[in-house]
mmCIF file of C-alpha atoms in Angstrom:
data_model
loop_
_atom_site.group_PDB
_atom_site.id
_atom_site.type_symbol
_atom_site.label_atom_id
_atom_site.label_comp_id
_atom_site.label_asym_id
_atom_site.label_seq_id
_atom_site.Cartn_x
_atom_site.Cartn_y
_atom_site.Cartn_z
ATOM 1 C CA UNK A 1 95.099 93.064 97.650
ATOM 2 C CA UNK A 2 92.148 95.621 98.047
ATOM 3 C CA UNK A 3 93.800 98.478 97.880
ATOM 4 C CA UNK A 4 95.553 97.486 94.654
ATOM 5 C CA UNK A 5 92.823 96.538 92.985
ATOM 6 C CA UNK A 6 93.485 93.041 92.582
ATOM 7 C CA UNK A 7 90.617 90.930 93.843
ATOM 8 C CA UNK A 8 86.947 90.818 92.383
ATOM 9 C CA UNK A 9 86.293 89.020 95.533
ATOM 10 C CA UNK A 10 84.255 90.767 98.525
ATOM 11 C CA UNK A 11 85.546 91.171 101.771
ATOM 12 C CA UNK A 12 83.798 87.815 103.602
ATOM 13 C CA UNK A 13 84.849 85.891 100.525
ATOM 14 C CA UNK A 14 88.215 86.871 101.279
ATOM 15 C CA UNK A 15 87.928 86.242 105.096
ATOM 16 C CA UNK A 16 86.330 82.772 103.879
ATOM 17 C CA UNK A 17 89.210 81.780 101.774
ATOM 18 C CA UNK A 18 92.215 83.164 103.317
ATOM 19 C CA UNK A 19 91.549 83.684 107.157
ATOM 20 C CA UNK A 20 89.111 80.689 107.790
ATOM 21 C CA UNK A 21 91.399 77.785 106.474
ATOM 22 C CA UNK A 22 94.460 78.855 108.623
ATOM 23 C CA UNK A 23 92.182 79.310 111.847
ATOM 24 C CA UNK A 24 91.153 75.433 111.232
ATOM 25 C CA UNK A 25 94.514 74.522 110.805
ATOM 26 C CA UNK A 26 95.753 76.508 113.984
ATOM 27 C CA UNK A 27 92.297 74.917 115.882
ATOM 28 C CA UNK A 28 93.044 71.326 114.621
ATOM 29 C CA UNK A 29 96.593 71.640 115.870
ATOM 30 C CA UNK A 30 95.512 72.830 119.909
ATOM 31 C CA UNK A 31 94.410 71.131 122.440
ATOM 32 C CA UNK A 32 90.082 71.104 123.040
ATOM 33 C CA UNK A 33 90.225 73.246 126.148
ATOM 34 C CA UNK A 34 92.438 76.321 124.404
ATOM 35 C CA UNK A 35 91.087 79.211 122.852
ATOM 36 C CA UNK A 36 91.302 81.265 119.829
ATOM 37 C CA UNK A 37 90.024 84.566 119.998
ATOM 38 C CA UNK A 38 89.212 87.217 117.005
ATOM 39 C CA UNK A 39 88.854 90.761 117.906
ATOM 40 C CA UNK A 40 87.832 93.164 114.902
ATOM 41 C CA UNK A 41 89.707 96.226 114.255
ATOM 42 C CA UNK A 42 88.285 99.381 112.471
ATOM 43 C CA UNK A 43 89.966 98.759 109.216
ATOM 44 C CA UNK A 44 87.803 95.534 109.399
ATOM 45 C CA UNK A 45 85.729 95.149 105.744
ATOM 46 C CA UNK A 46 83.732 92.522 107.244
ATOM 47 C CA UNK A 47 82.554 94.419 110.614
ATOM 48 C CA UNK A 48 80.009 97.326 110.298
ATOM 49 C CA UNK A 49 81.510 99.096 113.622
ATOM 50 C CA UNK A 50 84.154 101.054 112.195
ATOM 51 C CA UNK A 51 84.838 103.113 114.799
ATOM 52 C CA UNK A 52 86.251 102.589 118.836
ATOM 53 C CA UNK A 53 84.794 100.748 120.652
ATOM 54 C CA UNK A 54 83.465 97.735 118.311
ATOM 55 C CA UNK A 55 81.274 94.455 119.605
ATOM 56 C CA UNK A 56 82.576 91.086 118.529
ATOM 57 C CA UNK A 57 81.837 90.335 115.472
ATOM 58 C CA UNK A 58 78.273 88.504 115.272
ATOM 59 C CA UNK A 59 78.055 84.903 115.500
ATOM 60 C CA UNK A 60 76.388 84.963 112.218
ATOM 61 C CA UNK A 61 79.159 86.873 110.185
ATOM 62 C CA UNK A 62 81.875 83.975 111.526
ATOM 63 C CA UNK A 63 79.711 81.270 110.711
ATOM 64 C CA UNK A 64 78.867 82.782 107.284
ATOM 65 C CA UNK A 65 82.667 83.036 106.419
ATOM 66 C CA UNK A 66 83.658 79.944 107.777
ATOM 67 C CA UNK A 67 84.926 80.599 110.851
ATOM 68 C CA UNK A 68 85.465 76.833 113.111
ATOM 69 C CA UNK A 69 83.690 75.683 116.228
ATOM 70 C CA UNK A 70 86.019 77.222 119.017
ATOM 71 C CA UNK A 71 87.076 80.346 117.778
ATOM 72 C CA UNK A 72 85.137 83.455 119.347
ATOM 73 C CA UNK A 73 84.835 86.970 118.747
ATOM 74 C CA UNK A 74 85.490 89.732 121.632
ATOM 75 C CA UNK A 75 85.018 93.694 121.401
ATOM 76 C CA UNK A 76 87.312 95.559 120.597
ATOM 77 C CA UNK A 77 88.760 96.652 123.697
ATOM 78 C CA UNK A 78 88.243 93.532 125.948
ATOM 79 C CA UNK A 79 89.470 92.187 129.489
ATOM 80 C CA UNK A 80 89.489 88.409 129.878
ATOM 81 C CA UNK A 81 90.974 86.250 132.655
ATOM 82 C CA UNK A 82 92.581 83.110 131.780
ATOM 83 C CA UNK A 83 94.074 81.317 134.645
ATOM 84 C CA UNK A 84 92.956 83.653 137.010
ATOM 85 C CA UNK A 85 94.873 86.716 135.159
ATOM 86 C CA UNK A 86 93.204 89.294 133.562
ATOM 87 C CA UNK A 87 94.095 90.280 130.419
ATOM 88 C CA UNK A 88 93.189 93.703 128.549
ATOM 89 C CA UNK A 89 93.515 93.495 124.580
ATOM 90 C CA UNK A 90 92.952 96.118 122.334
ATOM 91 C CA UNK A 91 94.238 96.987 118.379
ATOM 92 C CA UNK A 92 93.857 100.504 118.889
ATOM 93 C CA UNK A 93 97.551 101.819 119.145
ATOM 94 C CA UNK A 94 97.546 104.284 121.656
ATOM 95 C CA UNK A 95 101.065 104.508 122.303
ATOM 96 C CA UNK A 96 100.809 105.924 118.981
ATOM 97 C CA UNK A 97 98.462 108.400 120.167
ATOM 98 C CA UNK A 98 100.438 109.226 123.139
ATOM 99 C CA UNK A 99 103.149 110.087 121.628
ATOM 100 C CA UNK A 100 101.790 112.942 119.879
ATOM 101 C CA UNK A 101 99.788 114.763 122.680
ATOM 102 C CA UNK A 102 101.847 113.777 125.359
ATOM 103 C CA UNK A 103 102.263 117.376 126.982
ATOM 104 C CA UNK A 104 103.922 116.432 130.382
ATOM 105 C CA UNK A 105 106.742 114.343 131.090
ATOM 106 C CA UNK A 106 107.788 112.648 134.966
ATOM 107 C CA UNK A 107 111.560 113.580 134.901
ATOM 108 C CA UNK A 108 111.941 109.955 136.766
ATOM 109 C CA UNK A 109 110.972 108.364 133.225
ATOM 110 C CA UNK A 110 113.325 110.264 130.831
ATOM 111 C CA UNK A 111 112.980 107.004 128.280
ATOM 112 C CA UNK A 112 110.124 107.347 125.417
ATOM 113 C CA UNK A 113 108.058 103.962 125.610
ATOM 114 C CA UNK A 114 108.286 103.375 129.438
ATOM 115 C CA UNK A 115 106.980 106.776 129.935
ATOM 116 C CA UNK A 116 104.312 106.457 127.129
ATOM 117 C CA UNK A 117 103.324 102.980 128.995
ATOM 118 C CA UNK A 118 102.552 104.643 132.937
ATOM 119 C CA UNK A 119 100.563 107.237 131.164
ATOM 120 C CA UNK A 120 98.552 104.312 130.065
ATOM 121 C CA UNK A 121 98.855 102.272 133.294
ATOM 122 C CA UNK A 122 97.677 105.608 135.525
ATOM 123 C CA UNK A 123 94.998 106.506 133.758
ATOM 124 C CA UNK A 124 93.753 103.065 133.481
ATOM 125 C CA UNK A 125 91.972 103.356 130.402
ATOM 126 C CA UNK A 126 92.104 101.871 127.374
ATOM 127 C CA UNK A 127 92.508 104.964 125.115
ATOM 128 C CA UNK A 128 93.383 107.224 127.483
ATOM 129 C CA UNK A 129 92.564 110.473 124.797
ATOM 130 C CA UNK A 130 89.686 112.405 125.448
ATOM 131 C CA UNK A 131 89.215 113.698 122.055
ATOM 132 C CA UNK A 132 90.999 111.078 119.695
ATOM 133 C CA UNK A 133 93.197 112.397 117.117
ATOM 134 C CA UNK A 134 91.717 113.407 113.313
ATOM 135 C CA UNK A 135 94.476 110.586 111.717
#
């Protein structure tokens, strides 16, 4: 919509009136003690962090566009345990990332994606790139 040129609208009025009413629907339709969680990405118009790692988005900004009572905001990466399991979630894709500096390869692991995957698991890191790439 943006990128075309098709909206006058600003980014939080956009959030406001076409993010916000489908998180109240989705939050009217769970149960109290369930949990929706936002986590911004870097081609976020309504988050000032454009670049990885990000905070949450502020309590002010979701309030401002309308986001409901129990919906939160986590950084961007984040680790969370629900039920006692802990949970890493990040938008960055660095499978994506892998795949073009990859410069090894276990001969055990000749397919792509589970390969791709331990590098991620072994180095235990979120974005396991030391210099990310220019793209």
């Amino acid at each position: 919509m943006l990128r075309d040129g098709q909206s006058d609208l600003m980014p939080e009025e956009i959030f406001s009136s076409k993010i916000s009413p489908h998180l109240a629907r989705l939050r009217e339709g769970l149960l109290a003690s369930s949990a929706i969680y936002l986590v911004p990405s870097t081609d976020e118009l309504c988050c000032p962090y454009v670049s990885f790692p990000q905070p949450p988005l502020s309590r002010e900004l979701l309030a401002r566009v309308g986001v409901p009572d129990g919906v939160e905001s986590l950084s961007n990466p984040a680790q969370i345990s629900v039920n006692g399991v802990s949970i890493a979630i990040s938008n960055i894709d660095a499978l994506f990332h892998l795949v073009k500096e990859e410069v090894s390869r276990l001969p055990v692991l000749s397919d792509r994606l589970p390969r791709l995957a331990w590098h991620l698991v072994e180095q235990r890191h979120f974005y396991p790139l030391a210099v990310p790439p220019a793209d």
